[in-house]
Amino acid sequence: MSRVRLTLTALGTAFALPALAGAHVPPTKTTTPALTGTWRSAPEPTPLSSPFDESVWGKNAKATRTVVMTITASGGATLTVTRKILDANGREIKSRDIDRAR
């Protein structure tokens, strides 16, 4: 994933979460179950095919990103973005890079 796309995604999320928090409805028995829980995105692979990427990570490597959002019954939320680099065989070759927002 390109840095620009990642930055735009992070900025969009940063502006969306306070708006959602401002629109918070006090938990009731009818609304709490619908709002609480965990959402997990499918891993989003991005090929690393530039000459520089191939020289660093090897041919056919790819970056993957997974987003997890957890909303608690008290109204708190955590957004976690996990990025990692996989080689051509699908093995992780770079430690995970994890960003959290609460």
mmCIF file with all atom_site columns, C-alpha atoms in Angstrom:
data_model
loop_
_atom_site.group_PDB
_atom_site.id
_atom_site.type_symbol
_atom_site.label_atom_id
_atom_site.label_alt_id
_atom_site.label_comp_id
_atom_site.label_asym_id
_atom_site.label_entity_id
_atom_site.label_seq_id
_atom_site.pdbx_PDB_ins_code
_atom_site.Cartn_x
_atom_site.Cartn_y
_atom_site.Cartn_z
_atom_site.occupancy
_atom_site.B_iso_or_equiv
_atom_site.pdbx_formal_charge
_atom_site.auth_seq_id
_atom_site.auth_comp_id
_atom_site.auth_asym_id
_atom_site.auth_atom_id
_atom_site.pdbx_PDB_model_num
ATOM 1   C CA . MET A 1 1   ? 0.000   0.000   0.000  1.00 0.00 ? 1   MET A CA 1
ATOM 2   C CA . SER A 1 2   ? 1.323   3.397   -0.835 1.00 0.00 ? 2   SER A CA 1
ATOM 3   C CA . ARG A 1 3   ? 2.154   5.873   1.909  1.00 0.00 ? 3   ARG A CA 1
ATOM 4   C CA . VAL A 1 4   ? -0.340  8.364   0.449  1.00 0.00 ? 4   VAL A CA 1
ATOM 5   C CA . ARG A 1 5   ? -3.205  5.889   0.587  1.00 0.00 ? 5   ARG A CA 1
ATOM 6   C CA . LEU A 1 6   ? -2.257  4.831   4.124  1.00 0.00 ? 6   LEU A CA 1
ATOM 7   C CA . THR A 1 7   ? -2.041  8.462   5.238  1.00 0.00 ? 7   THR A CA 1
ATOM 8   C CA . LEU A 1 8   ? -5.441  9.265   3.724  1.00 0.00 ? 8   LEU A CA 1
ATOM 9   C CA . THR A 1 9   ? -6.965  6.210   5.411  1.00 0.00 ? 9   THR A CA 1
ATOM 10  C CA . ALA A 1 10  ? -5.496  7.218   8.779  1.00 0.00 ? 10  ALA A CA 1
ATOM 11  C CA . LEU A 1 11  ? -6.675  10.819  8.413  1.00 0.00 ? 11  LEU A CA 1
ATOM 12  C CA . GLY A 1 12  ? -10.155 9.734   7.382  1.00 0.00 ? 12  GLY A CA 1
ATOM 13  C CA . THR A 1 13  ? -10.351 7.453   10.404 1.00 0.00 ? 13  THR A CA 1
ATOM 14  C CA . ALA A 1 14  ? -8.992  10.173  12.707 1.00 0.00 ? 14  ALA A CA 1
ATOM 15  C CA . PHE A 1 15  ? -11.731 12.560  11.608 1.00 0.00 ? 15  PHE A CA 1
ATOM 16  C CA . ALA A 1 16  ? -14.498 9.938   11.549 1.00 0.00 ? 16  ALA A CA 1
ATOM 17  C CA . LEU A 1 17  ? -14.021 8.566   15.085 1.00 0.00 ? 17  LEU A CA 1
ATOM 18  C CA . PRO A 1 18  ? -14.593 11.886  16.934 1.00 0.00 ? 18  PRO A CA 1
ATOM 19  C CA . ALA A 1 19  ? -17.700 12.487  14.816 1.00 0.00 ? 19  ALA A CA 1
ATOM 20  C CA . LEU A 1 20  ? -19.001 9.060   15.762 1.00 0.00 ? 20  LEU A CA 1
ATOM 21  C CA . ALA A 1 21  ? -18.159 9.690   19.431 1.00 0.00 ? 21  ALA A CA 1
ATOM 22  C CA . GLY A 1 22  ? -20.067 13.001  19.334 1.00 0.00 ? 22  GLY A CA 1
ATOM 23  C CA . ALA A 1 23  ? -23.109 11.189  17.982 1.00 0.00 ? 23  ALA A CA 1
ATOM 24  C CA . HIS A 1 24  ? -22.946 8.627   20.795 1.00 0.00 ? 24  HIS A CA 1
ATOM 25  C CA . VAL A 1 25  ? -26.313 7.501   22.113 1.00 0.00 ? 25  VAL A CA 1
ATOM 26  C CA . PRO A 1 26  ? -26.292 6.402   25.776 1.00 0.00 ? 26  PRO A CA 1
ATOM 27  C CA . PRO A 1 27  ? -26.288 2.599   25.895 1.00 0.00 ? 27  PRO A CA 1
ATOM 28  C CA . THR A 1 28  ? -29.660 0.954   26.317 1.00 0.00 ? 28  THR A CA 1
ATOM 29  C CA . LYS A 1 29  ? -30.708 -2.647  26.181 1.00 0.00 ? 29  LYS A CA 1
ATOM 30  C CA . THR A 1 30  ? -31.876 -2.228  22.589 1.00 0.00 ? 30  THR A CA 1
ATOM 31  C CA . THR A 1 31  ? -28.859 -0.330  21.162 1.00 0.00 ? 31  THR A CA 1
ATOM 32  C CA . THR A 1 32  ? -25.880 -1.802  23.034 1.00 0.00 ? 32  THR A CA 1
ATOM 33  C CA . PRO A 1 33  ? -25.815 -5.248  21.390 1.00 0.00 ? 33  PRO A CA 1
ATOM 34  C CA . ALA A 1 34  ? -25.990 -3.713  17.916 1.00 0.00 ? 34  ALA A CA 1
ATOM 35  C CA . LEU A 1 35  ? -23.059 -1.355  18.531 1.00 0.00 ? 35  LEU A CA 1
ATOM 36  C CA . THR A 1 36  ? -20.703 -3.527  20.563 1.00 0.00 ? 36  THR A CA 1
ATOM 37  C CA . GLY A 1 37  ? -18.356 -6.086  19.142 1.00 0.00 ? 37  GLY A CA 1
ATOM 38  C CA . THR A 1 38  ? -15.312 -6.521  16.949 1.00 0.00 ? 38  THR A CA 1
ATOM 39  C CA . TRP A 1 39  ? -14.970 -5.892  13.228 1.00 0.00 ? 39  TRP A CA 1
ATOM 40  C CA . ARG A 1 40  ? -11.978 -7.289  11.321 1.00 0.00 ? 40  ARG A CA 1
ATOM 41  C CA . SER A 1 41  ? -11.142 -6.481  7.704  1.00 0.00 ? 41  SER A CA 1
ATOM 42  C CA . ALA A 1 42  ? -9.859  -9.022  5.248  1.00 0.00 ? 42  ALA A CA 1
ATOM 43  C CA . PRO A 1 43  ? -6.080  -8.771  4.773  1.00 0.00 ? 43  PRO A CA 1
ATOM 44  C CA . GLU A 1 44  ? -5.378  -6.251  2.018  1.00 0.00 ? 44  GLU A CA 1
ATOM 45  C CA . PRO A 1 45  ? -2.295  -7.339  0.022  1.00 0.00 ? 45  PRO A CA 1
ATOM 46  C CA . THR A 1 46  ? -0.225  -4.855  -1.981 1.00 0.00 ? 46  THR A CA 1
ATOM 47  C CA . PRO A 1 47  ? 2.512   -6.143  -4.302 1.00 0.00 ? 47  PRO A CA 1
ATOM 48  C CA . LEU A 1 48  ? 5.994   -4.747  -3.703 1.00 0.00 ? 48  LEU A CA 1
ATOM 49  C CA . SER A 1 49  ? 7.213   -4.806  -7.292 1.00 0.00 ? 49  SER A CA 1
ATOM 50  C CA . SER A 1 50  ? 9.371   -1.706  -7.733 1.00 0.00 ? 50  SER A CA 1
ATOM 51  C CA . PRO A 1 51  ? 13.087  -2.339  -8.360 1.00 0.00 ? 51  PRO A CA 1
ATOM 52  C CA . PHE A 1 52  ? 13.887  -0.946  -4.907 1.00 0.00 ? 52  PHE A CA 1
ATOM 53  C CA . ASP A 1 53  ? 11.283  -3.153  -3.174 1.00 0.00 ? 53  ASP A CA 1
ATOM 54  C CA . GLU A 1 54  ? 12.555  -6.226  -5.027 1.00 0.00 ? 54  GLU A CA 1
ATOM 55  C CA . SER A 1 55  ? 16.137  -5.438  -3.988 1.00 0.00 ? 55  SER A CA 1
ATOM 56  C CA . VAL A 1 56  ? 15.101  -5.133  -0.323 1.00 0.00 ? 56  VAL A CA 1
ATOM 57  C CA . TRP A 1 57  ? 12.330  -7.732  0.096  1.00 0.00 ? 57  TRP A CA 1
ATOM 58  C CA . GLY A 1 58  ? 12.898  -10.073 -2.873 1.00 0.00 ? 58  GLY A CA 1
ATOM 59  C CA . LYS A 1 59  ? 10.832  -10.821 -5.950 1.00 0.00 ? 59  LYS A CA 1
ATOM 60  C CA . ASN A 1 60  ? 7.044   -11.281 -5.509 1.00 0.00 ? 60  ASN A CA 1
ATOM 61  C CA . ALA A 1 61  ? 6.993   -9.911  -1.944 1.00 0.00 ? 61  ALA A CA 1
ATOM 62  C CA . LYS A 1 62  ? 3.851   -8.151  -0.760 1.00 0.00 ? 62  LYS A CA 1
ATOM 63  C CA . ALA A 1 63  ? 2.736   -5.907  2.068  1.00 0.00 ? 63  ALA A CA 1
ATOM 64  C CA . THR A 1 64  ? -0.499  -6.770  3.860  1.00 0.00 ? 64  THR A CA 1
ATOM 65  C CA . ARG A 1 65  ? -2.694  -4.638  6.092  1.00 0.00 ? 65  ARG A CA 1
ATOM 66  C CA . THR A 1 66  ? -5.457  -5.721  8.465  1.00 0.00 ? 66  THR A CA 1
ATOM 67  C CA . VAL A 1 67  ? -7.759  -3.368  10.392 1.00 0.00 ? 67  VAL A CA 1
ATOM 68  C CA . VAL A 1 68  ? -9.565  -4.364  13.609 1.00 0.00 ? 68  VAL A CA 1
ATOM 69  C CA . MET A 1 69  ? -12.127 -2.146  15.356 1.00 0.00 ? 69  MET A CA 1
ATOM 70  C CA . THR A 1 70  ? -13.499 -3.077  18.771 1.00 0.00 ? 70  THR A CA 1
ATOM 71  C CA . ILE A 1 71  ? -16.400 -1.214  20.403 1.00 0.00 ? 71  ILE A CA 1
ATOM 72  C CA . THR A 1 72  ? -17.228 -1.883  24.064 1.00 0.00 ? 72  THR A CA 1
ATOM 73  C CA . ALA A 1 73  ? -20.611 -1.628  25.772 1.00 0.00 ? 73  ALA A CA 1
ATOM 74  C CA . SER A 1 74  ? -19.399 1.451   27.663 1.00 0.00 ? 74  SER A CA 1
ATOM 75  C CA . GLY A 1 75  ? -18.886 3.290   24.351 1.00 0.00 ? 75  GLY A CA 1
ATOM 76  C CA . GLY A 1 76  ? -15.090 3.014   24.180 1.00 0.00 ? 76  GLY A CA 1
ATOM 77  C CA . ALA A 1 77  ? -13.468 1.956   20.933 1.00 0.00 ? 77  ALA A CA 1
ATOM 78  C CA . THR A 1 78  ? -10.058 0.751   19.768 1.00 0.00 ? 78  THR A CA 1
ATOM 79  C CA . LEU A 1 79  ? -8.872  0.829   16.167 1.00 0.00 ? 79  LEU A CA 1
ATOM 80  C CA . THR A 1 80  ? -5.826  -1.322  15.376 1.00 0.00 ? 80  THR A CA 1
ATOM 81  C CA . VAL A 1 81  ? -3.999  -1.321  12.018 1.00 0.00 ? 81  VAL A CA 1
ATOM 82  C CA . THR A 1 82  ? -1.484  -4.143  11.522 1.00 0.00 ? 82  THR A CA 1
ATOM 83  C CA . ARG A 1 83  ? 0.974   -4.118  8.615  1.00 0.00 ? 83  ARG A CA 1
ATOM 84  C CA . LYS A 1 84  ? 3.481   -6.810  7.687  1.00 0.00 ? 84  LYS A CA 1
ATOM 85  C CA . ILE A 1 85  ? 5.662   -7.820  4.735  1.00 0.00 ? 85  ILE A CA 1
ATOM 86  C CA . LEU A 1 86  ? 5.418   -11.330 3.262  1.00 0.00 ? 86  LEU A CA 1
ATOM 87  C CA . ASP A 1 87  ? 7.910   -13.012 0.939  1.00 0.00 ? 87  ASP A CA 1
ATOM 88  C CA . ALA A 1 88  ? 6.936   -14.905 -2.247 1.00 0.00 ? 88  ALA A CA 1
ATOM 89  C CA . ASN A 1 89  ? 6.137   -18.026 -0.154 1.00 0.00 ? 89  ASN A CA 1
ATOM 90  C CA . GLY A 1 90  ? 3.852   -16.152 2.244  1.00 0.00 ? 90  GLY A CA 1
ATOM 91  C CA . ARG A 1 91  ? 6.285   -16.113 5.172  1.00 0.00 ? 91  ARG A CA 1
ATOM 92  C CA . GLU A 1 92  ? 6.513   -12.985 7.288  1.00 0.00 ? 92  GLU A CA 1
ATOM 93  C CA . ILE A 1 93  ? 9.875   -11.305 6.670  1.00 0.00 ? 93  ILE A CA 1
ATOM 94  C CA . LYS A 1 94  ? 9.381   -8.068  8.577  1.00 0.00 ? 94  LYS A CA 1
ATOM 95  C CA . SER A 1 95  ? 8.132   -7.657  12.110 1.00 0.00 ? 95  SER A CA 1
ATOM 96  C CA . ARG A 1 96  ? 4.574   -6.496  12.379 1.00 0.00 ? 96  ARG A CA 1
ATOM 97  C CA . ASP A 1 97  ? 3.961   -2.779  12.522 1.00 0.00 ? 97  ASP A CA 1
ATOM 98  C CA . ILE A 1 98  ? 0.960   -2.105  14.755 1.00 0.00 ? 98  ILE A CA 1
ATOM 99  C CA . ASP A 1 99  ? -0.787  1.257   15.223 1.00 0.00 ? 99  ASP A CA 1
ATOM 100 C CA . ARG A 1 100 ? -3.558  1.706   17.806 1.00 0.00 ? 100 ARG A CA 1
ATOM 101 C CA . ALA A 1 101 ? -6.021  4.506   18.403 1.00 0.00 ? 101 ALA A CA 1
ATOM 102 C CA . ARG A 1 102 ? -8.351  4.616   21.402 1.00 0.00 ? 102 ARG A CA 1
#
